[in-house]
Amino acid sequence: VLIIAHATGQLQGDKLPAGLRAVAAITLSDNIRPDAVETIKWFRENDVNVKVISGDNPVTVSEVARRAGIKNAAQFISLEGLSDIDVENAANEYTVFGRVTPEQKVLLIKTLKINGHTVAMTGDGVNDAPALKAAQVGLSMGDGTSVAKEASDITIIDNSFASINNAIMWGRSLYLNIRRFIIFQMTINLCACLIVLLGAFIGLDSPLTV
């Protein structure tokens, strides 16, 4: 919040004049994408944990995360000056990370992967490129830098967070179809082997040798 004040006196160095009277207040806030709240809600309902990694002040980022509906947004930490060990220990304990360097972003991603998580990373800047590369799935925004898009696996052309939901649903659908196909093939092959073994046991010719 910026306050504009008026006084009849003059500034003397760093000392403010007496009789200051506030005449206006200007509030500044970060805009949240229109589709972000619904996307975060969908993540929460589908057991997708969301963490926010930013180079900005963690208090500010935490408030923005709260407004977006991110669970445990109040659990924030500044990584400024922390050692690699401290960063690794904080990876699972906090939701919002502020004052994060590009190297620390990569370390957070790798730590989450080591701890058994499947990690997707979204970003649009040059500083996000190493982390996008380190994640199992890197998603860059269509209006992001060319470096970020080159490092990512998927580029969200319409710049909509809602498209991430669609990507997850398509991915899960593809995984289930592959799983069903493998189970189907294993069942057929197992039945064929049992038929051959049964035929050999009772003295019938195998259909594979006739």
PDB file of N, CA and C in Angstrom, residues 50-54 56-66 70-79 90-91 93-100 108:
ATOM      1  N   VAL A  50       0.184 -29.181  -4.910  1.00  0.00           N
ATOM      2  CA  VAL A  50       0.701 -27.997  -5.589  1.00  0.00           C
ATOM      3  C   VAL A  50       1.687 -27.280  -4.676  1.00  0.00           C
ATOM      4  N   LYS A  51       2.856 -26.979  -5.200  1.00  0.00           N
ATOM      5  CA  LYS A  51       3.848 -26.180  -4.491  1.00  0.00           C
ATOM      6  C   LYS A  51       4.212 -24.977  -5.355  1.00  0.00           C
ATOM      7  N   VAL A  52       4.486 -23.858  -4.713  1.00  0.00           N
ATOM      8  CA  VAL A  52       4.815 -22.625  -5.428  1.00  0.00           C
ATOM      9  C   VAL A  52       6.277 -22.284  -5.173  1.00  0.00           C
ATOM     10  N   ILE A  53       7.030 -22.151  -6.248  1.00  0.00           N
ATOM     11  CA  ILE A  53       8.451 -21.828  -6.162  1.00  0.00           C
ATOM     12  C   ILE A  53       8.670 -20.500  -6.866  1.00  0.00           C
ATOM     13  N   SER A  54       9.162 -19.510  -6.142  1.00  0.00           N
ATOM     14  CA  SER A  54       9.258 -18.157  -6.701  1.00  0.00           C
ATOM     15  C   SER A  54      10.512 -17.452  -6.201  1.00  0.00           C
ATOM     16  N   ASP A  56      10.324 -14.290  -5.561  1.00  0.00           N
ATOM     17  CA  ASP A  56       9.809 -13.131  -4.842  1.00  0.00           C
ATOM     18  C   ASP A  56       9.774 -13.381  -3.335  1.00  0.00           C
ATOM     19  N   ASN A  57       9.337 -12.341  -2.600  1.00  0.00           N
ATOM     20  CA  ASN A  57       9.209 -12.430  -1.153  1.00  0.00           C
ATOM     21  C   ASN A  57       8.217 -13.538  -0.788  1.00  0.00           C
ATOM     22  N   PRO A  58       8.592 -14.469   0.095  1.00  0.00           N
ATOM     23  CA  PRO A  58       7.714 -15.601   0.415  1.00  0.00           C
ATOM     24  C   PRO A  58       6.396 -15.186   1.061  1.00  0.00           C
ATOM     25  N   VAL A  59       6.388 -14.074   1.801  1.00  0.00           N
ATOM     26  CA  VAL A  59       5.149 -13.606   2.423  1.00  0.00           C
ATOM     27  C   VAL A  59       4.146 -13.194   1.348  1.00  0.00           C
ATOM     28  N   THR A  60       4.635 -12.456   0.356  1.00  0.00           N
ATOM     29  CA  THR A  60       3.782 -12.030  -0.759  1.00  0.00           C
ATOM     30  C   THR A  60       3.283 -13.228  -1.555  1.00  0.00           C
ATOM     31  N   VAL A  61       4.182 -14.137  -1.853  1.00  0.00           N
ATOM     32  CA  VAL A  61       3.818 -15.323  -2.633  1.00  0.00           C
ATOM     33  C   VAL A  61       2.807 -16.172  -1.874  1.00  0.00           C
ATOM     34  N   SER A  62       2.982 -16.271  -0.556  1.00  0.00           N
ATOM     35  CA  SER A  62       2.056 -17.046   0.265  1.00  0.00           C
ATOM     36  C   SER A  62       0.645 -16.482   0.198  1.00  0.00           C
ATOM     37  N   GLU A  63       0.533 -15.157   0.224  1.00  0.00           N
ATOM     38  CA  GLU A  63      -0.787 -14.529   0.151  1.00  0.00           C
ATOM     39  C   GLU A  63      -1.437 -14.777  -1.202  1.00  0.00           C
ATOM     40  N   VAL A  64      -0.656 -14.679  -2.264  1.00  0.00           N
ATOM     41  CA  VAL A  64      -1.194 -14.958  -3.602  1.00  0.00           C
ATOM     42  C   VAL A  64      -1.640 -16.421  -3.695  1.00  0.00           C
ATOM     43  N   ALA A  65      -0.845 -17.325  -3.136  1.00  0.00           N
ATOM     44  CA  ALA A  65      -1.194 -18.745  -3.140  1.00  0.00           C
ATOM     45  C   ALA A  65      -2.484 -18.987  -2.360  1.00  0.00           C
ATOM     46  N   ARG A  66      -2.657 -18.277  -1.258  1.00  0.00           N
ATOM     47  CA  ARG A  66      -3.884 -18.417  -0.468  1.00  0.00           C
ATOM     48  C   ARG A  66      -5.096 -17.971  -1.271  1.00  0.00           C
ATOM     49  N   ILE A  70      -4.625 -22.533  -2.881  1.00  0.00           N
ATOM     50  CA  ILE A  70      -3.641 -23.600  -2.699  1.00  0.00           C
ATOM     51  C   ILE A  70      -3.634 -24.041  -1.241  1.00  0.00           C
ATOM     52  N   LYS A  71      -3.720 -25.335  -1.047  1.00  0.00           N
ATOM     53  CA  LYS A  71      -3.757 -25.905   0.303  1.00  0.00           C
ATOM     54  C   LYS A  71      -2.430 -25.657   1.021  1.00  0.00           C
ATOM     55  N   ASN A  72      -2.515 -25.327   2.306  1.00  0.00           N
ATOM     56  CA  ASN A  72      -1.341 -25.073   3.154  1.00  0.00           C
ATOM     57  C   ASN A  72      -0.479 -23.930   2.630  1.00  0.00           C
ATOM     58  N   ALA A  73      -1.125 -22.914   2.064  1.00  0.00           N
ATOM     59  CA  ALA A  73      -0.374 -21.771   1.518  1.00  0.00           C
ATOM     60  C   ALA A  73       0.367 -21.009   2.603  1.00  0.00           C
ATOM     61  N   ALA A  74      -0.072 -21.152   3.855  1.00  0.00           N
ATOM     62  CA  ALA A  74       0.580 -20.434   4.958  1.00  0.00           C
ATOM     63  C   ALA A  74       1.920 -21.049   5.340  1.00  0.00           C
ATOM     64  N   GLN A  75       2.204 -22.231   4.822  1.00  0.00           N
ATOM     65  CA  GLN A  75       3.478 -22.885   5.117  1.00  0.00           C
ATOM     66  C   GLN A  75       4.517 -22.413   4.096  1.00  0.00           C
ATOM     67  N   PHE A  76       5.188 -21.314   4.416  1.00  0.00           N
ATOM     68  CA  PHE A  76       6.142 -20.739   3.468  1.00  0.00           C
ATOM     69  C   PHE A  76       7.511 -20.583   4.116  1.00  0.00           C
ATOM     70  N   ILE A  77       8.519 -20.460   3.253  1.00  0.00           N
ATOM     71  CA  ILE A  77       9.893 -20.313   3.723  1.00  0.00           C
ATOM     72  C   ILE A  77      10.709 -19.557   2.682  1.00  0.00           C
ATOM     73  N   SER A  78      11.665 -18.794   3.148  1.00  0.00           N
ATOM     74  CA  SER A  78      12.619 -18.134   2.262  1.00  0.00           C
ATOM     75  C   SER A  78      13.860 -19.016   2.158  1.00  0.00           C
ATOM     76  N   LEU A  79      14.284 -19.282   0.928  1.00  0.00           N
ATOM     77  CA  LEU A  79      15.474 -20.110   0.724  1.00  0.00           C
ATOM     78  C   LEU A  79      16.740 -19.274   0.596  1.00  0.00           C
ATOM     79  N   ALA A  90      13.670 -28.874   3.479  1.00  0.00           N
ATOM     80  CA  ALA A  90      12.463 -28.047   3.396  1.00  0.00           C
ATOM     81  C   ALA A  90      11.519 -28.472   2.282  1.00  0.00           C
ATOM     82  N   ALA A  91      12.008 -29.277   1.339  1.00  0.00           N
ATOM     83  CA  ALA A  91      11.235 -29.608   0.136  1.00  0.00           C
ATOM     84  C   ALA A  91       9.866 -30.190   0.451  1.00  0.00           C
ATOM     85  N   GLU A  93       8.415 -30.181   3.582  1.00  0.00           N
ATOM     86  CA  GLU A  93       7.783 -29.573   4.752  1.00  0.00           C
ATOM     87  C   GLU A  93       6.992 -28.317   4.414  1.00  0.00           C
ATOM     88  N   TYR A  94       7.314 -27.654   3.319  1.00  0.00           N
ATOM     89  CA  TYR A  94       6.690 -26.373   2.993  1.00  0.00           C
ATOM     90  C   TYR A  94       5.967 -26.443   1.655  1.00  0.00           C
ATOM     91  N   THR A  95       5.021 -25.511   1.492  1.00  0.00           N
ATOM     92  CA  THR A  95       4.244 -25.422   0.257  1.00  0.00           C
ATOM     93  C   THR A  95       4.711 -24.277  -0.622  1.00  0.00           C
ATOM     94  N   VAL A  96       5.077 -23.162   0.004  1.00  0.00           N
ATOM     95  CA  VAL A  96       5.503 -21.972  -0.730  1.00  0.00           C
ATOM     96  C   VAL A  96       6.973 -21.690  -0.444  1.00  0.00           C
ATOM     97  N   PHE A  97       7.751 -21.511  -1.512  1.00  0.00           N
ATOM     98  CA  PHE A  97       9.177 -21.242  -1.398  1.00  0.00           C
ATOM     99  C   PHE A  97       9.477 -19.897  -2.055  1.00  0.00           C
ATOM    100  N   GLY A  98      10.076 -18.984  -1.289  1.00  0.00           N
ATOM    101  CA  GLY A  98      10.403 -17.669  -1.821  1.00  0.00           C
ATOM    102  C   GLY A  98      11.902 -17.429  -1.857  1.00  0.00           C
ATOM    103  N   ARG A  99      12.306 -16.404  -2.611  1.00  0.00           N
ATOM    104  CA  ARG A  99      13.722 -16.066  -2.780  1.00  0.00           C
ATOM    105  C   ARG A  99      14.516 -17.283  -3.266  1.00  0.00           C
ATOM    106  N   VAL A 100      13.976 -17.947  -4.267  1.00  0.00           N
ATOM    107  CA  VAL A 100      14.577 -19.190  -4.768  1.00  0.00           C
ATOM    108  C   VAL A 100      15.447 -18.888  -5.987  1.00  0.00           C
ATOM    109  N   LEU A 108      15.106 -28.542  -5.518  1.00  0.00           N
ATOM    110  CA  LEU A 108      13.784 -28.888  -4.996  1.00  0.00           C
ATOM    111  C   LEU A 108      13.124 -29.967  -5.846  1.00  0.00           C
TER     112      LEU A 108
END
